[in-house]
GROMACS .gro file of C-alpha atoms in nm:
model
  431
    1UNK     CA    1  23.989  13.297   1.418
    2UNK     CA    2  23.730  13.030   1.399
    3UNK     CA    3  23.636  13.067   1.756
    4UNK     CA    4  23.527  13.371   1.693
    5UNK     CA    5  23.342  13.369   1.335
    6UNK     CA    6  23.009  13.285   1.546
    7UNK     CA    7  23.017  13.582   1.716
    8UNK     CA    8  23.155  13.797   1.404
    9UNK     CA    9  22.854  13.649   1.225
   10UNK     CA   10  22.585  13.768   1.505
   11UNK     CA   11  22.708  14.135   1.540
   12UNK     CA   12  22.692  14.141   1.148
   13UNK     CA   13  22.303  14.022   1.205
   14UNK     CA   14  22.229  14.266   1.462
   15UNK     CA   15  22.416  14.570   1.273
   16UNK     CA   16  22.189  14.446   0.941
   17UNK     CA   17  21.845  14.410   1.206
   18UNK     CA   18  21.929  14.768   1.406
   19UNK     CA   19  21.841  14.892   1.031
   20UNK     CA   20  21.558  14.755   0.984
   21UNK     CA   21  21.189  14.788   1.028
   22UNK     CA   22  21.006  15.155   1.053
   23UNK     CA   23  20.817  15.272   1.372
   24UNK     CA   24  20.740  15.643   1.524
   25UNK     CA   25  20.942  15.829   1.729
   26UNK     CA   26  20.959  16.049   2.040
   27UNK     CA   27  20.934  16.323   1.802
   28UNK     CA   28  20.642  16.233   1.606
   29UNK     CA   29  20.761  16.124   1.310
   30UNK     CA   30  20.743  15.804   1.116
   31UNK     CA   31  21.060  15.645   1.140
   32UNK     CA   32  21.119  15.423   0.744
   33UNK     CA   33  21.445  15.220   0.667
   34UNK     CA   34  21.580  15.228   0.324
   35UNK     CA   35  21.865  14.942   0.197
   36UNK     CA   36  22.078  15.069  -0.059
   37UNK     CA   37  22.144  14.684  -0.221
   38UNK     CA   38  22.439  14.822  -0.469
   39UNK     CA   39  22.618  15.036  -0.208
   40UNK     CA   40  22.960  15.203  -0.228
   41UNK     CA   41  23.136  15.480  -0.240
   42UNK     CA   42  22.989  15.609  -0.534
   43UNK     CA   43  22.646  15.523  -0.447
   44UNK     CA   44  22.586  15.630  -0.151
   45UNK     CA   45  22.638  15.990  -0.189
   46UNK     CA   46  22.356  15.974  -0.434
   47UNK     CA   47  22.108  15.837  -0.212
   48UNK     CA   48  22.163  16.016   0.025
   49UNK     CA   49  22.060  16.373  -0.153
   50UNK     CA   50  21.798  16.178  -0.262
   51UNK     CA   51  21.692  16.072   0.080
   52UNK     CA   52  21.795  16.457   0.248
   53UNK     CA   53  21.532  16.586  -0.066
   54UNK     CA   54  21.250  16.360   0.050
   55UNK     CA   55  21.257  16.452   0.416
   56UNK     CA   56  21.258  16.864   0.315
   57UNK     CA   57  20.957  16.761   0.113
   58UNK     CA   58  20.775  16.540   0.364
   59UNK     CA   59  20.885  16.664   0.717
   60UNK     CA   60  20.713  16.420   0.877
   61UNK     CA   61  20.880  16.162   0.767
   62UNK     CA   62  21.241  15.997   0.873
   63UNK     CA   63  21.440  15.758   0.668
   64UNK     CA   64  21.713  15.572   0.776
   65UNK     CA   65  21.937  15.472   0.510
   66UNK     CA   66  22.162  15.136   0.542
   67UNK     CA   67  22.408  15.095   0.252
   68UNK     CA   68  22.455  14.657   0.203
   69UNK     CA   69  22.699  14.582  -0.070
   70UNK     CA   70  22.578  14.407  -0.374
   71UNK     CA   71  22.771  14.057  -0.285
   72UNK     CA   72  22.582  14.072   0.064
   73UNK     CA   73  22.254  14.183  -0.074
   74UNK     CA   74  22.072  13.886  -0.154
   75UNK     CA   75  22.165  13.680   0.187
   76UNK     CA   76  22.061  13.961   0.350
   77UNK     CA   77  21.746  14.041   0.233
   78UNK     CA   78  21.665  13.659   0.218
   79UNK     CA   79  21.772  13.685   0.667
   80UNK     CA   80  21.533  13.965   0.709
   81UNK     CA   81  21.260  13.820   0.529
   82UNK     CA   82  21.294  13.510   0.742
   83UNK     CA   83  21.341  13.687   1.084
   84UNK     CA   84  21.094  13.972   1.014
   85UNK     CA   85  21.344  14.231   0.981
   86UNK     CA   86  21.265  14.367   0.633
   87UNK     CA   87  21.310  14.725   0.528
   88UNK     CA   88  20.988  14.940   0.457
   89UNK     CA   89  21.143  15.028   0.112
   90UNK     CA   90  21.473  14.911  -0.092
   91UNK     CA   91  21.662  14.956  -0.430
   92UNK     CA   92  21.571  14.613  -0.642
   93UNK     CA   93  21.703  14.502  -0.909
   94UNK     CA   94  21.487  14.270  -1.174
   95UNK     CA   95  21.798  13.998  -1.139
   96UNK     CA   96  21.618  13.926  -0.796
   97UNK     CA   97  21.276  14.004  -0.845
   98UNK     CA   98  21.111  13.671  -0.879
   99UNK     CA   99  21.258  13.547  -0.552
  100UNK     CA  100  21.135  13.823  -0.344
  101UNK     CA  101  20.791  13.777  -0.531
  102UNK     CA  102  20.795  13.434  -0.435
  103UNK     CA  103  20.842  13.466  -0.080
  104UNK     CA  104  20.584  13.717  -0.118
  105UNK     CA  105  20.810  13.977   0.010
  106UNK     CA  106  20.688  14.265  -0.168
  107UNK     CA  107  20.360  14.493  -0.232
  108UNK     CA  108  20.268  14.521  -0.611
  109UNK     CA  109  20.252  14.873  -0.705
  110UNK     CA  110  20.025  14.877  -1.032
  111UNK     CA  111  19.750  15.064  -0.834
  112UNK     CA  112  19.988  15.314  -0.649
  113UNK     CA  113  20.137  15.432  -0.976
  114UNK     CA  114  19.819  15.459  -1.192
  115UNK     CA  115  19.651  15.706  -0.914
  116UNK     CA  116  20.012  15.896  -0.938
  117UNK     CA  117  19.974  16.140  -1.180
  118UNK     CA  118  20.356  16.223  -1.146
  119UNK     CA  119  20.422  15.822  -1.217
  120UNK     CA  120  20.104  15.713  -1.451
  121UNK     CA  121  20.184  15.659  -1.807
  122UNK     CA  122  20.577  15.823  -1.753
  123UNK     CA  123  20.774  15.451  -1.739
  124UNK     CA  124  20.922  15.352  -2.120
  125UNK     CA  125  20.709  15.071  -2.231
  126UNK     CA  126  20.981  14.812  -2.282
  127UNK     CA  127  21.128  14.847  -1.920
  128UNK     CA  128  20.783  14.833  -1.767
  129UNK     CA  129  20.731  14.488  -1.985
  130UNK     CA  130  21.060  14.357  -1.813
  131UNK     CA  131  20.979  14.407  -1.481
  132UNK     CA  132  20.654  14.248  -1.524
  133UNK     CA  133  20.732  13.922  -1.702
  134UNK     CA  134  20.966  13.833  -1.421
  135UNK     CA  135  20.703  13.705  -1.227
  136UNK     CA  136  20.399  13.473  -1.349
  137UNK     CA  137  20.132  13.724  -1.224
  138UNK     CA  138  20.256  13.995  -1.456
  139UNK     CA  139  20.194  14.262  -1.200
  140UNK     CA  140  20.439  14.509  -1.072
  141UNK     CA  141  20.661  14.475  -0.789
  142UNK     CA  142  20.898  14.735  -0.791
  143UNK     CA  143  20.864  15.108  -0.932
  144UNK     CA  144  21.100  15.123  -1.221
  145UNK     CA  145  21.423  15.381  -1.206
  146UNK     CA  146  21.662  15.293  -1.481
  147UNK     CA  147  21.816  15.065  -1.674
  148UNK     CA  148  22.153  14.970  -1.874
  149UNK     CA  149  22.185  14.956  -2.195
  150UNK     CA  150  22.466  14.793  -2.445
  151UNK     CA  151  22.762  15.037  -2.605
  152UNK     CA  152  23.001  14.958  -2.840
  153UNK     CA  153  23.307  15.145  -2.712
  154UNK     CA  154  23.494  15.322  -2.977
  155UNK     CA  155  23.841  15.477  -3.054
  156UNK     CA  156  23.758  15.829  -3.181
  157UNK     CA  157  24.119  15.922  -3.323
  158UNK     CA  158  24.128  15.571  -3.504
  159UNK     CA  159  23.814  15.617  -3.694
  160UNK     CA  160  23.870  16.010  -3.788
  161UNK     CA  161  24.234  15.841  -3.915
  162UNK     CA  162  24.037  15.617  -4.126
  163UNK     CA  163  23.731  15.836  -4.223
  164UNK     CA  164  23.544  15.619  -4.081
  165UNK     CA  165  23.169  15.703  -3.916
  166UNK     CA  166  23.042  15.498  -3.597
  167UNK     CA  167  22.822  15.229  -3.766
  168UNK     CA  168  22.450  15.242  -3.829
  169UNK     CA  169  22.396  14.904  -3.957
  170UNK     CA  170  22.590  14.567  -3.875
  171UNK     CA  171  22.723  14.537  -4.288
  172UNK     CA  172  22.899  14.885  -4.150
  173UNK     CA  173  23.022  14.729  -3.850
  174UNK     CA  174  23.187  14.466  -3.987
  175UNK     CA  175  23.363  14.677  -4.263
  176UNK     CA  176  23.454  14.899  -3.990
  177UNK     CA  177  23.644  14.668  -3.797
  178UNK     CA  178  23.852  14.487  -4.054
  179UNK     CA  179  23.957  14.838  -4.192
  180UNK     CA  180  24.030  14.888  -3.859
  181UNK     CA  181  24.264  14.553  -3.798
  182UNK     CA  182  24.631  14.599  -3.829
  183UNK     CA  183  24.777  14.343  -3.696
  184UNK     CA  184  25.133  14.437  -3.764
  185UNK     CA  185  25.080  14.745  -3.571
  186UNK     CA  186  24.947  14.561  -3.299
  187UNK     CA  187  24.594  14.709  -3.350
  188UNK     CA  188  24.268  14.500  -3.366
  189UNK     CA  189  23.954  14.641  -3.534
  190UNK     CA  190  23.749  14.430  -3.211
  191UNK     CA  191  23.814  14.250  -2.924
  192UNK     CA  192  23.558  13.965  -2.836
  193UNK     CA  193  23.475  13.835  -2.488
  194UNK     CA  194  23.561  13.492  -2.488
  195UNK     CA  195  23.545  13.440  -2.114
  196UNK     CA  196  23.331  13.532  -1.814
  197UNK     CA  197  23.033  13.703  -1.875
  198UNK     CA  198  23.063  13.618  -2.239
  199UNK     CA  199  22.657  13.505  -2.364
  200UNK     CA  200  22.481  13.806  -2.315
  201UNK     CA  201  22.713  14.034  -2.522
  202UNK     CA  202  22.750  13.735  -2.811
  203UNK     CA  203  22.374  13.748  -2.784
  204UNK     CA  204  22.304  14.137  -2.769
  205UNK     CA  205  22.508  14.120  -3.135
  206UNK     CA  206  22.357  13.801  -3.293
  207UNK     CA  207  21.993  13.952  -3.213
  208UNK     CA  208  22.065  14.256  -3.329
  209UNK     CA  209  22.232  14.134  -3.674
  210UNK     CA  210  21.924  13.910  -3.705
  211UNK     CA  211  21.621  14.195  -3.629
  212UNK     CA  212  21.429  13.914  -3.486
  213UNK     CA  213  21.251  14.075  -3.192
  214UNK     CA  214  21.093  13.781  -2.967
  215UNK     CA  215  21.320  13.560  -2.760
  216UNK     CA  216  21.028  13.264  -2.751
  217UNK     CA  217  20.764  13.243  -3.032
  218UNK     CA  218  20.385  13.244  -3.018
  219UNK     CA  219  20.447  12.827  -2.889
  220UNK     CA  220  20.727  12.870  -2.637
  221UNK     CA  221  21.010  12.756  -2.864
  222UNK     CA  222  21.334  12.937  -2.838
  223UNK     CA  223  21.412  13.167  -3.155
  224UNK     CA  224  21.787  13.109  -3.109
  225UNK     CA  225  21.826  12.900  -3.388
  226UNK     CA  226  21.618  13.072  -3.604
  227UNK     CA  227  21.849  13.037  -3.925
  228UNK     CA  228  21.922  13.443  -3.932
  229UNK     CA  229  22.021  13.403  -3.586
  230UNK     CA  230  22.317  13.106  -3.665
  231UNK     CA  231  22.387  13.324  -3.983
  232UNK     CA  232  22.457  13.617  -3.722
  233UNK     CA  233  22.660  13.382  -3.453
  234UNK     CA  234  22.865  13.257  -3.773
  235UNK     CA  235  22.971  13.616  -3.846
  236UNK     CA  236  23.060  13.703  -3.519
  237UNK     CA  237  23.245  13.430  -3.438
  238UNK     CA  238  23.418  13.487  -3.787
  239UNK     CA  239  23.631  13.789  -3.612
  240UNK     CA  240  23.811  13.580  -3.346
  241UNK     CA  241  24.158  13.580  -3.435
  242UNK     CA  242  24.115  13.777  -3.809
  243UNK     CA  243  23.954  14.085  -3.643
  244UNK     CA  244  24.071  14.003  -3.308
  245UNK     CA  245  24.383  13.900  -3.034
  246UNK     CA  246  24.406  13.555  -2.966
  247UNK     CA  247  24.378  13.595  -2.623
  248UNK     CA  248  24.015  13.717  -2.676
  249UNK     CA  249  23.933  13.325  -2.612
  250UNK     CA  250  23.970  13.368  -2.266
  251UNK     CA  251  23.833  13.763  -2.219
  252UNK     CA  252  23.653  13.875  -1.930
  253UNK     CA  253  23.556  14.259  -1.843
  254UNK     CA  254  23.862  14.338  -1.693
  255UNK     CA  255  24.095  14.180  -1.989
  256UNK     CA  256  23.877  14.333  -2.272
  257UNK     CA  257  23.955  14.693  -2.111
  258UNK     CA  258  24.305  14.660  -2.024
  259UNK     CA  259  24.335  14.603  -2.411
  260UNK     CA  260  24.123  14.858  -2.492
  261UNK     CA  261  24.222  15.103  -2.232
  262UNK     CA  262  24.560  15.041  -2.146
  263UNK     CA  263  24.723  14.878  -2.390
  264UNK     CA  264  24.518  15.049  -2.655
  265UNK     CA  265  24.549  14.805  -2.927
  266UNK     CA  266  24.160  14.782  -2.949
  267UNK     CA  267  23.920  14.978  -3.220
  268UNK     CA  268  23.578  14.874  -3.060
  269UNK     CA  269  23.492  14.688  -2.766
  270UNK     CA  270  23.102  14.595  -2.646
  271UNK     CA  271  22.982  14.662  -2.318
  272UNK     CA  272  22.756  14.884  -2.163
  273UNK     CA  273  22.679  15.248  -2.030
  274UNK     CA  274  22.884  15.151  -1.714
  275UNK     CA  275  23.222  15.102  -1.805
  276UNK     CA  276  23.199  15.509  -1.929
  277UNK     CA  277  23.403  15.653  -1.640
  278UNK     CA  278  23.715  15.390  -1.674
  279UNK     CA  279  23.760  15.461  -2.120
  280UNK     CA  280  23.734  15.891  -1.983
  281UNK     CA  281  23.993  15.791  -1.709
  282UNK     CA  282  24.232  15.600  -1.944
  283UNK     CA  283  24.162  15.739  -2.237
  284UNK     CA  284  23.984  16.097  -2.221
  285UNK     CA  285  23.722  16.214  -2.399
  286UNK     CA  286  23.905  16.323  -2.723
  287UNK     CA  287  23.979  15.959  -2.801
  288UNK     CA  288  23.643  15.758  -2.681
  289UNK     CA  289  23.295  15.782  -2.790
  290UNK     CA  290  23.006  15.514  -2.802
  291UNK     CA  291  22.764  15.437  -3.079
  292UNK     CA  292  22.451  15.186  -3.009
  293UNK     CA  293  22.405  14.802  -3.134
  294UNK     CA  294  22.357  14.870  -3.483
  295UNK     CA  295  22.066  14.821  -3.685
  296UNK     CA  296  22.014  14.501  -3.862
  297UNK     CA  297  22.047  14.523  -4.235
  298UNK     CA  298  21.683  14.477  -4.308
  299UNK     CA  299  21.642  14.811  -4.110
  300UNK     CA  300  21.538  14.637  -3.770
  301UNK     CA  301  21.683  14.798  -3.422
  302UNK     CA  302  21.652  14.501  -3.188
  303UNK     CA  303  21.782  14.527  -2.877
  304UNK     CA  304  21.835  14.352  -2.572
  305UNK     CA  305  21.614  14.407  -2.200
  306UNK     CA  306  21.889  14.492  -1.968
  307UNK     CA  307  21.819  14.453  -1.601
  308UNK     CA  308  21.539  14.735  -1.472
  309UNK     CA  309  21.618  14.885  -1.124
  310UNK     CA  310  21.361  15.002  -0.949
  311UNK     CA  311  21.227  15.035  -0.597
  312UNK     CA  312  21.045  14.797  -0.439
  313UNK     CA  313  20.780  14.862  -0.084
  314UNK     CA  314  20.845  14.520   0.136
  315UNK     CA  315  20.514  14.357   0.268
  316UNK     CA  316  20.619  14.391   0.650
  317UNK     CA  317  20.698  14.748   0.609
  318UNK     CA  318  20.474  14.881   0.939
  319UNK     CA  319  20.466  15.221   0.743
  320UNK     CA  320  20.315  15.132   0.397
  321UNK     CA  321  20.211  15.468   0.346
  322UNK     CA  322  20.510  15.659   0.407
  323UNK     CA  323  20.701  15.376   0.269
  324UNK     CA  324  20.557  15.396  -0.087
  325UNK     CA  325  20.567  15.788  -0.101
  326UNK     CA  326  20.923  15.760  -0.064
  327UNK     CA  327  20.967  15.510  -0.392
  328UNK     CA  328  20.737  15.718  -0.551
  329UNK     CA  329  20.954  16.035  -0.481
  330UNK     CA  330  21.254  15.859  -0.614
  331UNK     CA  331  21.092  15.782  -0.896
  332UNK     CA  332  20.944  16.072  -1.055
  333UNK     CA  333  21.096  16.276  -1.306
  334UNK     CA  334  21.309  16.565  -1.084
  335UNK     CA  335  21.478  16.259  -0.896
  336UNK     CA  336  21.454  16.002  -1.078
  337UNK     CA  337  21.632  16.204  -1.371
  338UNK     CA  338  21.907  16.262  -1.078
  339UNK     CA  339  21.980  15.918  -0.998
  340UNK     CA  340  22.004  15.826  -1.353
  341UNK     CA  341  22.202  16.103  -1.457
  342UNK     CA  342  22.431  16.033  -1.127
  343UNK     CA  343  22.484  15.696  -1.192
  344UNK     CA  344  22.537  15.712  -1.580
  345UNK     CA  345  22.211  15.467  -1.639
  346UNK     CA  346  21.918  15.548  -1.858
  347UNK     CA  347  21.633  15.690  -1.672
  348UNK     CA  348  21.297  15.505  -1.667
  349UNK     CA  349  21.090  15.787  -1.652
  350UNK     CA  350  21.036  15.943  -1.995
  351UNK     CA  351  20.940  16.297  -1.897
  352UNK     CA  352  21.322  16.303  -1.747
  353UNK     CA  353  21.478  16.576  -2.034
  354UNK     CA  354  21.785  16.435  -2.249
  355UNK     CA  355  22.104  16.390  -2.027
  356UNK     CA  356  22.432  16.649  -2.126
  357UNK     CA  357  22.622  16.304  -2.172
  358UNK     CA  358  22.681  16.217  -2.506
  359UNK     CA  359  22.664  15.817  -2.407
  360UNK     CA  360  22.332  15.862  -2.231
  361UNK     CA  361  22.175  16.075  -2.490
  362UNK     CA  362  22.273  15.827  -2.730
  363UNK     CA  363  22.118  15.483  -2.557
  364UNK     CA  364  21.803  15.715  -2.469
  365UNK     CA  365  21.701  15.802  -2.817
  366UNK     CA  366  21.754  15.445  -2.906
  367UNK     CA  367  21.550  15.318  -2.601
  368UNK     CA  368  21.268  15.594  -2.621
  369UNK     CA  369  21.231  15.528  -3.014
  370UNK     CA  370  20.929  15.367  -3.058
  371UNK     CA  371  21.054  15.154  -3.350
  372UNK     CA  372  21.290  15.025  -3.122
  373UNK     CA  373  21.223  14.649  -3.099
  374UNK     CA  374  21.353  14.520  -2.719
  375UNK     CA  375  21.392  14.131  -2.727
  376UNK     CA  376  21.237  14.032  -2.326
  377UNK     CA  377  21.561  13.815  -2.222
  378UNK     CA  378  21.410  13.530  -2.028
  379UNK     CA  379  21.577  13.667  -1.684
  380UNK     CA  380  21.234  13.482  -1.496
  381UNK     CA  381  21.338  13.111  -1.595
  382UNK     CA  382  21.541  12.994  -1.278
  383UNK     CA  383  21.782  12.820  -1.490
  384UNK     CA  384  21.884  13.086  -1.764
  385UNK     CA  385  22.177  13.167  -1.529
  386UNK     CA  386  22.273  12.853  -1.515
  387UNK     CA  387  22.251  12.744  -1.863
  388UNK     CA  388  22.415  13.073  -2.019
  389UNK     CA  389  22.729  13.055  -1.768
  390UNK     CA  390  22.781  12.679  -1.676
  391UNK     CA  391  22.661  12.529  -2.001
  392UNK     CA  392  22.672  12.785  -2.280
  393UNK     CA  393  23.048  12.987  -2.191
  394UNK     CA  394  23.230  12.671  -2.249
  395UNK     CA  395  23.048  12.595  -2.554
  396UNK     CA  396  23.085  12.918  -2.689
  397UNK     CA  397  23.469  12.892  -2.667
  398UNK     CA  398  23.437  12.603  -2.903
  399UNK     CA  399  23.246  12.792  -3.159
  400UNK     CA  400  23.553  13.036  -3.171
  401UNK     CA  401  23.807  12.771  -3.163
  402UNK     CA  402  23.578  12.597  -3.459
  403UNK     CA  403  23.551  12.271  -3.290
  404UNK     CA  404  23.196  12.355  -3.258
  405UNK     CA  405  22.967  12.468  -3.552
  406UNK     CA  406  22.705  12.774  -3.460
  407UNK     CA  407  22.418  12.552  -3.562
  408UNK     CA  408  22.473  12.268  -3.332
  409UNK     CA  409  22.580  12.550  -3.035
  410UNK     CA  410  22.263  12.715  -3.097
  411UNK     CA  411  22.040  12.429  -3.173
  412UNK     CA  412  22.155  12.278  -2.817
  413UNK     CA  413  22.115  12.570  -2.695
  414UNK     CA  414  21.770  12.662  -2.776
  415UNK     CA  415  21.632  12.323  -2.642
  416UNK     CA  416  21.776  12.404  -2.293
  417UNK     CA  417  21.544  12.698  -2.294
  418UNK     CA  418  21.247  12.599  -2.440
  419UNK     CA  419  21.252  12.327  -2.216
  420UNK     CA  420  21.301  12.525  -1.914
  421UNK     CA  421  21.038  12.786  -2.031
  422UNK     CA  422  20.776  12.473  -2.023
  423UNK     CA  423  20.886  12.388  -1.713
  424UNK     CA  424  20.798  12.736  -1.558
  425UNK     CA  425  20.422  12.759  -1.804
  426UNK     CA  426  20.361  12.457  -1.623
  427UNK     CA  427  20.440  12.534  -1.287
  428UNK     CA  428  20.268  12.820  -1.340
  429UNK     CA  429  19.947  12.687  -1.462
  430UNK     CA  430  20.025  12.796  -1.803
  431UNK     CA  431  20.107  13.228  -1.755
   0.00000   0.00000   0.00000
């Protein structure tokens, strides 16, 4: 098997290169590349209308779409760029914005959608400010599509039981839950994730119990250990093992929703928009419902910035023009509003009407509000995915086991960042 990895490795380069680059064919027509960075089986059947719509509409125009699965995407697209293979256009992701923008990899669209009259003025505010503080020149790299947004996951049947409403404010929550705990009947008001992925959920709830809206005041300095926001933590952490299993210590996705699907023993459980088609599956839709992150108690709906997906027009693209109608297609409201709808994300484009999905209509008046506060999570420091997994997860664990006081978490924690987000002003002469 080793003797041959070389040559598995060069027929997986030239099946990635045969899809790449854009030129004009025998027949006329501009030949364009898309790569489909998140593909799969349910993917791809949605690009692919989208793609068979845009040809109808510009018959001229040819676009070759190459699915690359999201573990593969970045390796990929970090190959092409070096051997000159890039696509003309691709579905980004902010997560991996500022490399591409580093290698200078891709064309800034600012001017492109402010002479669109289908795209100018039409993004939400807050996702357009997320794609643009990824990188230090503030412009914009990719056209925006959609983004996530965080649910709170909740057992329908248990809270008619209890005449209970989904919460509008965290004092709610909290009530809710521990009316909710019965730990004799094996039934747990919340289930915390203790494990993998654990920091941005504890972080989506400790900002939105504290209403503070800015991740880094007007000096740089981290606002995680603004007093409100240990007072939050404290809380939170408070429902590990009285409101929750004691297995929580250890939760990941997959453990939170076999105990909330499966096993049913759970009340509420945070994640996002995604996991929507596996609590339907398990549960149906007589028994699951989602309500937003609450409002603070002062009033105050502060939510996270979830990653934006967008499209994004690569520099070596030989067929700019065609290249950028095609984002620009996928973008407006008739298919942009599919894509979203398809893929059970928030669309960016505001003229897109109200999805039929309770879930999505839901995050979308929250997101759309205009009192709506979205705290920027620092996705452009290098480090933050470093600090919040390696460092933080651990740490975190302590905090629920109490061998680790929220102040001192949060105090060590907010030095990490404000001294990587000096790092970055400085390399960046100060932006």
């Amino acid at each position: 098997m080793r003797r041959h990895a070389p040559i598995a490795a060069l027929a997986l380069a030239a099946t990635v290169l045969a899809g790449c680059g854009s030129d004009t064919g025998s027949d006329g027509k501009t030949k364009i590349t898309f790569w489909d960075t998140n593909a799969g089986p349910a993917r791809t059947p949605i690009w692919q209308h989208a793609i068979a719509e845009f040809e109808k509409a510009n018959p001229t125009i040819d676009v070759n779409y190459v699915g690359v699965p999201i573990a593969q995407a970045p390796q990929k697209i970090d190959t092409a760029i070096a051997g000159g293979g890039v696509p003309d256009v691709a579905d980004i992701s902010t997560s991996g914005l500022g490399n591409l923008v580093a290698q200078k990899a891709l064309e800034p669209v600012d001017e492109r959608i402010a002479a669109n009259p289908a795209l100018n003025g039409k993004f939400n505010e807050a996702l357009v400010a997320t794609v643009k503080n990824i990188v230090p020149d503030h412009k914009t790299y990719i056209i925006p599509l959609s983004t996530n947004a965080g649910a709170f996951w909740y057992r329908k049947d248990w809270f008619k039981e209890a005449g209970l409403e989904p919460p509008k404010t965290w004092s709610e929550f909290f009530t809710a839950v521990d009316k909710l705990t019965k730990p004799s009947e094996n039934r747990f008001g919340f289930t915390i994730r203790g494990g993998a992925g654990s920091i941005a959920q504890m972080l989506e709830v400790v900002y939105g119990q504290s209403g503070i809206t800015e991740f880094f005041d007007a000096s740089g300095k981290a606002t995680l250990n603004d007093p409100r926001n240990v007072t939050a933590l404290e809380k939170y952490a408070g429902l590990y093992k009285k409101n929750t299993p004691e297995g929580d210590l250890q939760n990941d996705y997959v453990k939170m929703v076999a105990q909330f699907d499966t096993a049913g023993s759970i009340a509420v459980m945070q994640h996002n928009l995604g996991s929507y088609q596996d609590h339907i599956k398990a549960l149906g839709p007589d028994k699951v419902a989602s309500f937003s992150v609450p409002k603070s108690d002062s009033g105050v709906q502060s939510v996270l910035s979830n990653p934006v997906g967008g499209v994004g027009v690569f520099s070596g693209s030989e067929n700019k023009e065609a290249a950028f109608k095609l984002a620009e297609f996928f973008a407006a409201k008739d298919m942009g509003g599919y894509i979203a709808e398809k893929s059970g994300v928030i669309p960016a484009n505001t003229d897109v009407p109200p999805s039929k999905a309770a879930h999505i209509t839901e995050a979308q008046r929250v997101m759309n509000d205009p009192a709506t506060k979205v705290v920027q999570m620092p996705y452009h420091l290098p480090e933050f995915n470093e600090i919040t997994k390696t460092w933080a997860e651990p740490l975190f664990q302590k905090v629920l086991l109490g061998q680790l006081t929220a102040k001192d978490f949060l105090d060590q924690f907010a030095a990490k960042l404000t001294a990587a987000q000096a790092a970055y002003k400085q390399r960046n002469g100060g932006s």
